[in-house]
Amino acid sequence: MRRSDCFGYRCPALAVFTFLAIASCIPVERQQESPSRPDSVLGSAIDAETLRRARQHSPLPALPASPTNRWADDERAAILGQFLFFDRRLSANGEVSCSTCHDPELSFADGKQLAQGLEVGPRHTPSLWNVAYNRWFFWDGRADTLWSQALGPLESEVEHGMSRVAIAALIRQDPDLRGAYEAVFGALPHSERPEDIDRLFVNVGKAMEAYERKLISRSSRFDRFIAEEESGSSEVNAALTSSELRGLSLFVGAANCRLCHAGPLFSDREFHDTRVPLLDGHRPPDSGRYGGIRSLLGAEFRGAGPFGDDPEHSMPEPVLRGETWGEFKTPTLRNVAKTGPYMHQGQLESLRDVVHFYSTLENARPPHDHGEVTMVPLELSASEIDDIVAFLGTLTDESIDAELLKPLASPLIH
Ligand code: HEC
Ligand code: HEC
């Protein structure tokens, strides 16, 4: 059990709470098998405690504000961001765009184990559904705002391999891009001074964020099921099958997935070590959150830095602690059935493999010294694994304005 360190952040009151919460939630002993329920497809077949817990996962609340980005909800910025998201000119070889890896046809992921831009990178591409609800970005949380996150891949040598100077030149030279930029952010700087180039580069990130904030998934069958349960409607359209219901009650009950996959995002937005085995034995160990905190503390672009639009806004300051070594961010499970393979290296092929891993902890990496010890083999039966996988399938909702899924012909609103 990790000590009261509040997942690596300095917040003593919450730390005690977290400690107690984890202590009381650890699935040390599995709960008694629940008596077999009537094989009904109606929501009423689910017991009151399961339903109470299930309600904590739906509905998805309104999108939180993004105080460090003045243009976060600016429509023209979102159009410019969408245009740039698909624009391959933002790469050293003219072939890579954000959508190369975050492909709307693949649920904003890429279906690969490890991301491939200019080269193969060290980690798996996460999907971007509901990304604006996150508190930290990347698997290791090394960015604290969505706009600063976007600047990373652009200058990464294995992803876009661009430079901010080249991006500034592109925007200056393309009349449409220039017009769209100036309509949102004002006149382009005349000078090539580094601080002017940095400002332009940051604004590209802010436009990308405005687009990404629209990638919302909130109407899964699970959400409709909960809404119908809440309203007591007799018209049951979103019924879950008995297998999905059993999966739900395992998820919030005996299997205790909700310990980390908490709330409407199905993520506590924090970092844990699931001890999932690495892709192959030869890769250098990935320090995960530990390296993420180090990077964030030294980051050039941060919410609280000179490019954040709300200097009064206090961002939580992570504390570098050894226990955070090897921890990765809890991913959302919304649309998870669409975004395999799974985990930070894509090391597990299918959802069945993921749940099987939690069930057996087969080949698990040893827990890190002083790390949290929350993982115990769940020892699920084959049909319980099927049930959890079936439940995860009810979290799918890819219905979104089709206009958001494709490259735009122009970055300007016509
Ligand atoms: C070469 C593939 C690739 C390209 C190109 C790429 N990404 Fe990513 N993206 C990734 C990978 C891999 C990660 C996780 C990296 C990590 O954790 O270190 C990631 C992480 C993210 C995240 C964080 C998600 C989260 O839940 O924390 C966002 C947001 C994101 N990318 C947006 C973008 C944007 C915007 C662009 C274009 C400017 C872009 N990506 C270009 C592969 C890519
Ligand atoms: C101790 C916290 C914790 C618990 C308990 C937990 N998870 Fe996770 N889960 C995580 C973290 C952290 C990751 C990412 C790990 C990584 O990439 O190394 C993850 C990854 C996943 C993924 C892969 C998602 C993706 O996009 O790659 C799925 C699916 C998943 N968990 C489902 C479950 C289910 C089902 C349960 C219950 C049987 C469960 N989790 C229990 C923390 C937890």
Short mmCIF file of C-alpha atoms and ligand atoms in Angstrom, two decimals:
data_model
loop_
_atom_site.label_atom_id
_atom_site.label_comp_id
_atom_site.label_asym_id
_atom_site.label_seq_id
_atom_site.Cartn_x
_atom_site.Cartn_y
_atom_site.Cartn_z
CA MET A 1 0.00 0.00 0.00
CA ARG A 2 1.40 3.34 -0.93
CA ARG A 3 1.83 5.83 1.83
CA SER A 4 -0.32 8.90 2.10
CA ASP A 5 1.15 10.69 -0.85
CA CYS A 6 -2.01 11.45 -2.76
CA PHE A 7 -0.74 9.90 -5.98
CA GLY A 8 2.34 12.06 -5.97
CA TYR A 9 0.65 15.41 -5.41
CA ARG A 10 0.86 17.59 -2.37
CA CYS A 11 -2.61 17.67 -0.91
CA PRO A 12 -2.65 16.17 2.59
CA ALA A 13 -6.39 16.13 3.20
CA LEU A 14 -7.07 14.36 -0.04
CA ALA A 15 -4.16 12.05 0.67
CA VAL A 16 -5.79 10.73 3.80
CA PHE A 17 -9.05 10.36 1.98
CA THR A 18 -7.35 8.56 -0.88
CA PHE A 19 -5.58 6.27 1.52
CA LEU A 20 -8.82 5.36 3.23
CA ALA A 21 -10.64 5.04 -0.05
CA ILE A 22 -8.06 2.67 -1.46
CA ALA A 23 -7.77 0.77 1.80
CA SER A 24 -11.48 0.18 1.90
CA CYS A 25 -11.75 -0.70 -1.77
CA ILE A 26 -8.96 -3.16 -2.34
CA PRO A 27 -10.45 -6.34 -3.61
CA VAL A 28 -8.40 -8.46 -1.20
CA GLU A 29 -11.12 -11.00 -0.84
CA ARG A 30 -13.61 -11.42 -3.56
CA GLN A 31 -17.12 -10.77 -2.56
CA GLN A 32 -19.50 -13.68 -2.40
CA GLU A 33 -20.84 -14.71 -5.74
CA SER A 34 -24.09 -12.89 -6.20
CA PRO A 35 -27.06 -15.23 -6.41
CA SER A 36 -28.07 -15.83 -9.97
CA ARG A 37 -30.43 -13.17 -11.16
CA PRO A 38 -33.48 -13.67 -13.30
CA ASP A 39 -32.42 -13.82 -16.90
CA SER A 40 -34.15 -10.59 -17.71
CA VAL A 41 -32.98 -7.96 -20.15
CA LEU A 42 -34.67 -5.25 -18.13
CA GLY A 43 -32.63 -2.88 -16.04
CA SER A 44 -34.74 -3.75 -13.05
CA ALA A 45 -32.88 -7.07 -12.92
CA ILE A 46 -29.97 -5.25 -11.34
CA ASP A 47 -29.69 -4.86 -7.60
CA ALA A 48 -29.95 -1.49 -5.87
CA GLU A 49 -26.32 -1.22 -4.80
CA THR A 50 -25.03 -2.02 -8.30
CA LEU A 51 -27.38 0.57 -9.73
CA ARG A 52 -26.26 3.17 -7.18
CA ARG A 53 -22.65 2.61 -8.13
CA ALA A 54 -23.41 2.44 -11.85
CA ARG A 55 -25.00 5.88 -11.65
CA GLN A 56 -21.65 7.34 -10.64
CA HIS A 57 -20.47 6.61 -14.20
CA SER A 58 -23.16 8.48 -16.11
CA PRO A 59 -24.05 11.00 -17.41
CA LEU A 60 -20.85 12.63 -18.56
CA PRO A 61 -20.95 16.16 -17.08
CA ALA A 62 -20.52 19.37 -19.08
CA LEU A 63 -17.05 19.90 -20.46
CA PRO A 64 -14.81 21.65 -17.93
CA ALA A 65 -13.57 25.12 -18.90
CA SER A 66 -10.00 25.52 -20.09
CA PRO A 67 -8.99 28.76 -18.36
CA THR A 68 -5.44 28.88 -19.75
CA ASN A 69 -6.71 28.94 -23.35
CA ARG A 70 -8.79 32.02 -24.19
CA TRP A 71 -9.77 30.44 -27.52
CA ALA A 72 -10.74 27.01 -26.16
CA ASP A 73 -14.39 27.46 -27.18
CA ASP A 74 -13.88 29.79 -30.13
CA GLU A 75 -15.56 28.39 -33.22
CA ARG A 76 -13.08 29.86 -35.70
CA ALA A 77 -10.18 28.52 -33.66
CA ALA A 78 -11.76 25.05 -33.74
CA ILE A 79 -12.07 25.19 -37.55
CA LEU A 80 -8.44 26.24 -37.86
CA GLY A 81 -7.48 23.50 -35.39
CA GLN A 82 -9.38 20.88 -37.37
CA PHE A 83 -7.74 22.00 -40.60
CA LEU A 84 -4.29 21.75 -39.03
CA PHE A 85 -5.08 18.41 -37.40
CA PHE A 86 -5.31 16.82 -40.86
CA ASP A 87 -2.58 18.92 -42.53
CA ARG A 88 0.44 16.83 -43.52
CA ARG A 89 2.47 19.90 -44.31
CA LEU A 90 3.04 20.08 -40.56
CA SER A 91 5.73 17.41 -40.86
CA ALA A 92 9.32 17.12 -41.98
CA ASN A 93 8.50 14.69 -44.81
CA GLY A 94 5.05 16.07 -45.70
CA GLU A 95 3.40 12.76 -44.81
CA VAL A 96 2.47 12.95 -41.14
CA SER A 97 -0.49 14.76 -39.60
CA CYS A 98 -2.09 14.34 -36.20
CA SER A 99 -4.70 12.20 -37.96
CA THR A 100 -2.01 9.77 -39.14
CA CYS A 101 -2.00 8.37 -35.61
CA HIS A 102 -5.29 9.75 -34.27
CA ASP A 103 -7.31 8.50 -37.24
CA PRO A 104 -11.04 9.30 -36.99
CA GLU A 105 -11.76 6.08 -38.92
CA LEU A 106 -10.00 4.15 -36.16
CA SER A 107 -11.76 5.97 -33.33
CA PHE A 108 -8.95 8.56 -33.14
CA ALA A 109 -6.32 5.90 -32.54
CA ASP A 110 -4.19 3.92 -35.02
CA GLY A 111 -4.75 0.23 -34.29
CA LYS A 112 -1.00 -0.28 -33.88
CA GLN A 113 0.96 -1.37 -30.86
CA LEU A 114 3.46 1.49 -31.06
CA ALA A 115 2.86 4.77 -32.83
CA GLN A 116 4.50 5.34 -36.18
CA GLY A 117 5.29 8.81 -37.45
CA LEU A 118 8.66 9.55 -38.99
CA GLU A 119 9.83 6.60 -36.93
CA VAL A 120 8.31 4.07 -34.55
CA GLY A 121 7.90 5.71 -31.14
CA PRO A 122 8.14 4.19 -27.67
CA ARG A 123 4.43 4.25 -26.77
CA HIS A 124 0.98 3.34 -27.99
CA THR A 125 -1.36 5.99 -29.43
CA PRO A 126 -4.30 6.72 -27.11
CA SER A 127 -7.62 7.70 -28.65
CA LEU A 128 -8.76 11.30 -28.29
CA TRP A 129 -12.37 10.71 -27.24
CA ASN A 130 -13.30 13.00 -24.34
CA VAL A 131 -9.65 14.00 -24.03
CA ALA A 132 -10.61 17.50 -22.85
CA TYR A 133 -11.89 15.98 -19.59
CA ASN A 134 -8.39 14.85 -18.65
CA ARG A 135 -6.32 16.62 -16.08
CA TRP A 136 -2.94 15.46 -17.33
CA PHE A 137 -1.99 14.51 -20.88
CA PHE A 138 0.16 11.72 -22.32
CA TRP A 139 0.48 8.31 -20.64
CA ASP A 140 2.90 9.88 -18.17
CA GLY A 141 1.01 13.17 -17.72
CA ARG A 142 3.92 15.30 -18.82
CA ALA A 143 1.60 18.03 -20.15
CA ASP A 144 -0.94 19.83 -17.98
CA THR A 145 -2.97 21.48 -20.72
CA LEU A 146 -4.31 20.25 -24.02
CA TRP A 147 -2.76 23.14 -25.96
CA SER A 148 0.73 22.50 -24.61
CA GLN A 149 0.29 18.78 -25.29
CA ALA A 150 -0.18 19.43 -29.02
CA LEU A 151 3.21 21.16 -29.28
CA GLY A 152 5.04 17.98 -28.24
CA PRO A 153 4.36 15.77 -31.29
CA LEU A 154 4.93 18.66 -33.71
CA GLU A 155 8.57 18.99 -32.70
CA SER A 156 9.17 15.35 -31.79
CA GLU A 157 11.74 13.75 -34.06
CA VAL A 158 9.83 10.47 -34.24
CA GLU A 159 6.41 12.04 -34.89
CA HIS A 160 6.07 15.19 -37.07
CA GLY A 161 9.73 16.28 -36.91
CA MET A 162 8.71 19.93 -37.56
CA SER A 163 10.08 23.07 -35.99
CA ARG A 164 8.13 26.05 -34.76
CA VAL A 165 10.06 28.22 -37.18
CA ALA A 166 8.93 26.07 -40.12
CA ILE A 167 5.33 26.16 -38.86
CA ALA A 168 5.46 29.95 -38.61
CA ALA A 169 6.79 30.12 -42.18
CA LEU A 170 4.00 27.84 -43.43
CA ILE A 171 1.29 29.99 -41.84
CA ARG A 172 2.87 33.16 -43.14
CA GLN A 173 3.10 31.85 -46.70
CA ASP A 174 -0.30 30.18 -47.11
CA PRO A 175 -2.92 32.92 -47.60
CA ASP A 176 -5.80 30.85 -46.20
CA LEU A 177 -3.87 29.76 -43.15
CA ARG A 178 -2.65 33.27 -42.61
CA GLY A 179 -6.17 34.66 -42.93
CA ALA A 180 -7.61 32.08 -40.56
CA TYR A 181 -4.84 32.64 -38.04
CA GLU A 182 -5.23 36.42 -38.11
CA ALA A 183 -9.02 36.23 -37.84
CA VAL A 184 -8.62 34.38 -34.54
CA PHE A 185 -5.40 35.57 -32.96
CA GLY A 186 -4.79 38.94 -34.59
CA ALA A 187 -2.03 40.07 -36.93
CA LEU A 188 0.91 37.75 -37.44
CA PRO A 189 4.07 39.12 -35.89
CA HIS A 190 6.36 40.74 -38.42
CA SER A 191 9.51 39.75 -36.66
CA GLU A 192 11.27 36.44 -36.34
CA ARG A 193 12.01 37.09 -32.70
CA PRO A 194 11.91 33.83 -30.73
CA GLU A 195 9.17 35.09 -28.43
CA ASP A 196 6.97 35.94 -31.42
CA ILE A 197 7.56 32.53 -32.97
CA ASP A 198 6.78 30.89 -29.61
CA ARG A 199 3.53 32.83 -29.35
CA LEU A 200 2.47 31.70 -32.82
CA PHE A 201 3.43 28.11 -32.02
CA VAL A 202 1.40 28.19 -28.79
CA ASN A 203 -1.59 29.58 -30.71
CA VAL A 204 -1.41 26.59 -33.08
CA GLY A 205 -1.73 24.39 -29.98
CA LYS A 206 -4.65 26.49 -28.72
CA ALA A 207 -6.48 26.05 -32.04
CA MET A 208 -5.86 22.29 -31.90
CA GLU A 209 -7.33 22.21 -28.39
CA ALA A 210 -10.46 24.06 -29.58
CA TYR A 211 -10.99 21.25 -32.12
CA GLU A 212 -10.18 18.42 -29.72
CA ARG A 213 -12.70 19.76 -27.22
CA LYS A 214 -15.42 18.72 -29.66
CA LEU A 215 -14.52 15.03 -29.67
CA ILE A 216 -17.13 14.05 -27.13
CA SER A 217 -18.72 10.65 -26.61
CA ARG A 218 -21.57 10.69 -24.11
CA SER A 219 -24.49 8.68 -25.48
CA SER A 220 -23.42 5.07 -25.20
CA ARG A 221 -25.95 2.34 -24.61
CA PHE A 222 -24.78 2.34 -21.00
CA ASP A 223 -25.62 6.06 -20.68
CA ARG A 224 -29.04 5.53 -22.18
CA PHE A 225 -29.61 2.58 -19.87
CA ILE A 226 -28.78 4.73 -16.82
CA ALA A 227 -30.95 7.60 -18.10
CA GLU A 228 -33.88 5.24 -18.49
CA GLU A 229 -33.32 3.80 -15.04
CA GLU A 230 -33.25 7.33 -13.61
CA SER A 231 -36.44 8.41 -15.31
CA GLY A 232 -38.22 5.21 -14.41
CA SER A 233 -39.34 5.11 -18.00
CA SER A 234 -41.37 2.08 -18.92
CA GLU A 235 -40.07 2.35 -22.45
CA VAL A 236 -36.85 0.45 -22.23
CA ASN A 237 -34.83 1.00 -25.38
CA ALA A 238 -31.34 0.70 -24.08
CA ALA A 239 -31.65 -2.53 -22.16
CA LEU A 240 -28.47 -4.35 -21.33
CA THR A 241 -28.29 -8.09 -21.86
CA SER A 242 -27.97 -10.32 -18.84
CA SER A 243 -24.28 -10.88 -19.62
CA GLU A 244 -23.66 -7.11 -19.83
CA LEU A 245 -25.51 -6.63 -16.54
CA ARG A 246 -23.39 -9.30 -14.86
CA GLY A 247 -20.32 -7.56 -16.29
CA LEU A 248 -21.50 -4.23 -14.90
CA SER A 249 -22.01 -5.65 -11.44
CA LEU A 250 -18.53 -7.24 -11.50
CA PHE A 251 -17.04 -3.95 -12.75
CA VAL A 252 -18.49 -1.92 -9.89
CA GLY A 253 -18.44 -4.82 -7.42
CA ALA A 254 -16.23 -7.85 -6.97
CA ALA A 255 -13.72 -7.00 -9.69
CA ASN A 256 -13.50 -3.41 -8.40
CA CYS A 257 -12.47 -1.89 -11.71
CA ARG A 258 -14.11 1.33 -10.58
CA LEU A 259 -11.34 1.84 -8.05
CA CYS A 260 -9.31 3.42 -10.86
CA HIS A 261 -11.76 3.54 -13.78
CA ALA A 262 -13.94 5.84 -11.70
CA GLY A 263 -16.70 8.32 -12.51
CA PRO A 264 -18.26 9.26 -15.84
CA LEU A 265 -14.92 9.26 -17.65
CA PHE A 266 -14.18 5.75 -16.34
CA SER A 267 -10.86 7.20 -15.18
CA ASP A 268 -9.73 8.72 -11.91
CA ARG A 269 -7.44 10.86 -14.11
CA GLU A 270 -4.49 9.65 -12.02
CA PHE A 271 -1.60 7.20 -12.43
CA HIS A 272 -1.15 3.60 -11.34
CA ASP A 273 1.10 0.64 -11.91
CA THR A 274 -0.98 -2.20 -13.32
CA ARG A 275 2.22 -4.26 -13.70
CA VAL A 276 1.29 -5.16 -17.24
CA PRO A 277 4.22 -6.98 -18.88
CA LEU A 278 6.29 -4.95 -21.33
CA LEU A 279 6.11 -5.53 -25.05
CA ASP A 280 9.42 -7.33 -25.21
CA GLY A 281 12.21 -7.85 -22.77
CA HIS A 282 14.66 -5.62 -24.57
CA ARG A 283 13.06 -2.23 -24.23
CA PRO A 284 14.47 0.08 -21.63
CA PRO A 285 12.08 0.30 -18.71
CA ASP A 286 9.70 3.21 -19.08
CA SER A 287 9.63 5.33 -15.91
CA GLY A 288 6.07 6.46 -16.69
CA ARG A 289 4.72 9.08 -14.31
CA TYR A 290 8.13 9.61 -12.68
CA GLY A 291 9.65 10.87 -15.94
CA GLY A 292 6.37 12.66 -16.69
CA ILE A 293 6.62 14.76 -13.54
CA ARG A 294 10.27 15.56 -14.25
CA SER A 295 9.40 16.72 -17.76
CA LEU A 296 6.45 18.76 -16.58
CA LEU A 297 8.45 20.54 -13.89
CA GLY A 298 10.97 21.60 -16.52
CA ALA A 299 8.50 22.15 -19.36
CA GLU A 300 8.83 25.11 -21.67
CA PHE A 301 5.04 25.34 -22.13
CA ARG A 302 2.72 24.89 -19.18
CA GLY A 303 -0.67 26.12 -18.07
CA ALA A 304 0.93 28.32 -15.41
CA GLY A 305 3.71 29.65 -17.65
CA PRO A 306 3.86 32.92 -19.57
CA PHE A 307 1.69 31.49 -22.37
CA GLY A 308 -1.24 30.52 -20.17
CA ASP A 309 -4.10 33.01 -20.53
CA ASP A 310 -5.08 32.97 -16.88
CA PRO A 311 -2.10 33.84 -14.70
CA GLU A 312 -4.32 33.66 -11.62
CA HIS A 313 -5.23 30.08 -12.37
CA SER A 314 -3.29 27.83 -10.06
CA MET A 315 -2.40 24.49 -11.57
CA PRO A 316 -1.58 21.67 -9.15
CA GLU A 317 2.15 21.18 -8.80
CA PRO A 318 3.19 17.54 -9.00
CA VAL A 319 5.82 16.33 -6.58
CA LEU A 320 8.57 14.02 -7.80
CA ARG A 321 8.47 10.83 -5.73
CA GLY A 322 10.03 7.45 -6.27
CA GLU A 323 6.69 5.67 -5.93
CA THR A 324 5.53 7.16 -9.20
CA TRP A 325 8.09 5.12 -11.17
CA GLY A 326 6.37 2.85 -13.70
CA GLU A 327 2.91 4.33 -13.21
CA PHE A 328 0.74 5.23 -16.21
CA LYS A 329 -2.42 7.26 -16.56
CA THR A 330 -5.70 5.43 -16.14
CA PRO A 331 -7.25 5.61 -19.61
CA THR A 332 -10.91 6.31 -20.15
CA LEU A 333 -12.95 3.24 -21.08
CA ARG A 334 -15.47 5.10 -23.23
CA ASN A 335 -15.24 3.67 -26.76
CA VAL A 336 -12.61 1.24 -25.53
CA ALA A 337 -14.04 -1.60 -27.64
CA LYS A 338 -12.98 0.41 -30.70
CA THR A 339 -9.46 1.37 -29.73
CA GLY A 340 -7.37 -1.79 -29.41
CA PRO A 341 -4.65 -2.81 -28.92
CA TYR A 342 -4.42 -1.74 -25.30
CA MET A 343 -2.09 -0.32 -22.63
CA HIS A 344 0.76 2.16 -22.98
CA GLN A 345 2.71 -0.07 -25.36
CA GLY A 346 -0.31 -1.68 -26.96
CA GLN A 347 0.98 -4.87 -25.41
CA LEU A 348 -2.46 -6.50 -25.03
CA GLU A 349 -4.33 -7.31 -28.22
CA SER A 350 -7.96 -7.55 -27.13
CA LEU A 351 -10.23 -6.59 -24.27
CA ARG A 352 -10.37 -10.25 -23.37
CA ASP A 353 -6.58 -10.21 -23.01
CA VAL A 354 -6.81 -7.17 -20.72
CA VAL A 355 -9.42 -8.71 -18.43
CA HIS A 356 -7.58 -12.03 -18.52
CA PHE A 357 -4.46 -10.18 -17.36
CA TYR A 358 -6.31 -8.57 -14.45
CA SER A 359 -7.71 -11.99 -13.63
CA THR A 360 -4.38 -13.84 -13.48
CA LEU A 361 -1.65 -11.14 -13.40
CA GLU A 362 0.19 -13.55 -15.69
CA ASN A 363 3.80 -12.45 -16.34
CA ALA A 364 3.17 -9.29 -14.30
CA ARG A 365 6.17 -7.07 -13.74
CA PRO A 366 7.18 -7.13 -10.09
CA PRO A 367 5.68 -4.23 -8.14
CA HIS A 368 8.08 -1.35 -7.77
CA ASP A 369 9.55 -0.77 -4.30
CA HIS A 370 7.24 1.49 -2.31
CA GLY A 371 4.74 1.44 -5.17
CA GLU A 372 1.05 0.98 -4.51
CA VAL A 373 -0.14 -2.58 -4.12
CA THR A 374 -3.64 -2.53 -5.43
CA MET A 375 -3.45 -5.33 -7.93
CA VAL A 376 -4.36 -8.83 -6.83
CA PRO A 377 -5.34 -11.58 -9.28
CA LEU A 378 -9.12 -11.49 -9.55
CA GLU A 379 -9.38 -15.17 -10.48
CA LEU A 380 -12.39 -14.67 -12.69
CA SER A 381 -14.09 -17.56 -14.45
CA ALA A 382 -14.11 -17.63 -18.25
CA SER A 383 -17.74 -16.54 -18.32
CA GLU A 384 -17.10 -13.69 -15.88
CA ILE A 385 -14.36 -12.46 -18.21
CA ASP A 386 -16.85 -12.64 -21.09
CA ASP A 387 -19.35 -10.66 -19.01
CA ILE A 388 -16.90 -7.84 -18.25
CA VAL A 389 -15.86 -7.66 -21.89
CA ALA A 390 -19.53 -7.54 -22.88
CA PHE A 391 -20.13 -4.71 -20.42
CA LEU A 392 -17.17 -2.73 -21.81
CA GLY A 393 -18.86 -2.99 -25.21
CA THR A 394 -21.84 -1.00 -23.89
CA LEU A 395 -19.58 2.07 -23.49
CA THR A 396 -19.35 2.65 -27.23
CA ASP A 397 -20.72 5.82 -28.80
CA GLU A 398 -19.03 7.10 -31.91
CA SER A 399 -21.95 9.24 -32.98
CA ILE A 400 -20.52 12.67 -33.56
CA ASP A 401 -21.08 15.41 -36.12
CA ALA A 402 -19.62 13.83 -39.29
CA GLU A 403 -18.10 17.20 -40.22
CA LEU A 404 -15.64 16.78 -37.36
CA LEU A 405 -14.24 13.56 -38.78
CA LYS A 406 -12.78 14.78 -42.02
CA PRO A 407 -10.17 17.15 -43.38
CA LEU A 408 -11.59 20.59 -44.15
CA ALA A 409 -11.10 22.15 -47.57
CA SER A 410 -10.24 25.48 -45.98
CA PRO A 411 -9.29 26.74 -42.50
CA LEU A 412 -11.62 29.71 -42.97
CA ILE A 413 -15.31 29.85 -42.13
CA HIS A 414 -17.11 30.61 -45.37
C1 HEC B 1 3.25 9.37 -34.68
C2 HEC B 1 1.94 9.24 -34.14
C3 HEC B 1 1.32 10.46 -33.51
C4 HEC B 1 1.13 11.70 -34.09
C5 HEC B 1 1.54 12.16 -35.46
C6 HEC B 1 0.43 12.48 -33.09
N1 HEC B 1 0.20 11.74 -31.97
FE1 HEC B 1 -0.82 12.32 -30.36
N2 HEC B 1 -0.19 10.71 -29.37
C7 HEC B 1 0.57 9.69 -29.91
C8 HEC B 1 1.12 8.88 -28.85
C9 HEC B 1 2.00 7.66 -29.01
C10 HEC B 1 0.68 9.45 -27.64
C11 HEC B 1 1.07 9.01 -26.24
C12 HEC B 1 2.52 9.47 -26.07
C13 HEC B 1 3.04 9.39 -24.66
O1 HEC B 1 2.29 9.15 -23.73
O2 HEC B 1 4.26 9.60 -24.49
C14 HEC B 1 -0.15 10.60 -28.01
C15 HEC B 1 -0.83 11.40 -27.10
C16 HEC B 1 -1.68 12.42 -27.49
C17 HEC B 1 -2.58 13.12 -26.60
C18 HEC B 1 -2.77 12.86 -25.12
C19 HEC B 1 -3.97 12.00 -24.89
C20 HEC B 1 -4.18 11.68 -23.44
O3 HEC B 1 -5.20 11.08 -23.12
O4 HEC B 1 -3.32 11.98 -22.61
C21 HEC B 1 -3.22 14.06 -27.35
C22 HEC B 1 -4.28 15.04 -26.88
C23 HEC B 1 -2.70 13.97 -28.68
N3 HEC B 1 -1.78 12.96 -28.74
C24 HEC B 1 -3.03 14.83 -29.71
C25 HEC B 1 -2.24 14.94 -30.86
C26 HEC B 1 -2.24 16.08 -31.76
C27 HEC B 1 -3.10 17.31 -31.62
C28 HEC B 1 -1.35 15.80 -32.76
C29 HEC B 1 -0.91 16.68 -33.92
C30 HEC B 1 -0.28 17.93 -33.53
C31 HEC B 1 -0.81 14.48 -32.46
N4 HEC B 1 -1.36 14.01 -31.30
C32 HEC B 1 0.07 13.80 -33.29
C33 HEC B 1 0.78 9.48 -31.24
C34 HEC B 1 0.75 10.51 -32.18
C1 HEC B 2 -5.17 0.09 -9.83
C2 HEC B 2 -5.94 0.82 -10.80
C3 HEC B 2 -6.70 0.00 -11.84
C4 HEC B 2 -7.63 -1.00 -11.65
C5 HEC B 2 -8.12 -1.59 -10.32
C6 HEC B 2 -8.07 -1.39 -12.96
N1 HEC B 2 -7.44 -0.65 -13.92
FE1 HEC B 2 -7.66 -0.83 -15.92
N2 HEC B 2 -6.10 0.42 -16.21
C7 HEC B 2 -5.42 1.12 -15.22
C8 HEC B 2 -4.27 1.76 -15.80
C9 HEC B 2 -3.27 2.63 -15.04
C10 HEC B 2 -4.24 1.40 -17.16
C11 HEC B 2 -3.13 1.75 -18.17
C12 HEC B 2 -1.95 0.84 -17.84
C13 HEC B 2 -0.81 0.88 -18.81
O1 HEC B 2 -0.98 1.32 -19.94
O2 HEC B 2 0.28 0.42 -18.45
C14 HEC B 2 -5.42 0.58 -17.38
C15 HEC B 2 -5.81 0.07 -18.61
C16 HEC B 2 -7.00 -0.59 -18.84
C17 HEC B 2 -7.53 -0.92 -20.15
C18 HEC B 2 -6.86 -0.57 -21.48
C19 HEC B 2 -7.41 0.72 -22.01
C20 HEC B 2 -6.65 1.31 -23.15
O3 HEC B 2 -7.18 2.23 -23.80
O4 HEC B 2 -5.50 0.91 -23.40
C21 HEC B 2 -8.71 -1.55 -19.97
C22 HEC B 2 -9.64 -2.08 -21.03
C23 HEC B 2 -8.92 -1.65 -18.54
N3 HEC B 2 -7.86 -1.05 -17.90
C24 HEC B 2 -10.02 -2.24 -17.94
C25 HEC B 2 -10.09 -2.53 -16.59
C26 HEC B 2 -11.02 -3.45 -16.01
C27 HEC B 2 -12.12 -4.17 -16.76
C28 HEC B 2 -10.71 -3.53 -14.67
C29 HEC B 2 -11.33 -4.42 -13.63
C30 HEC B 2 -11.24 -5.83 -13.93
C31 HEC B 2 -9.60 -2.63 -14.43
N4 HEC B 2 -9.24 -2.06 -15.62
C32 HEC B 2 -9.02 -2.40 -13.21
C33 HEC B 2 -5.78 1.16 -13.91
C34 HEC B 2 -6.59 0.21 -13.27
#
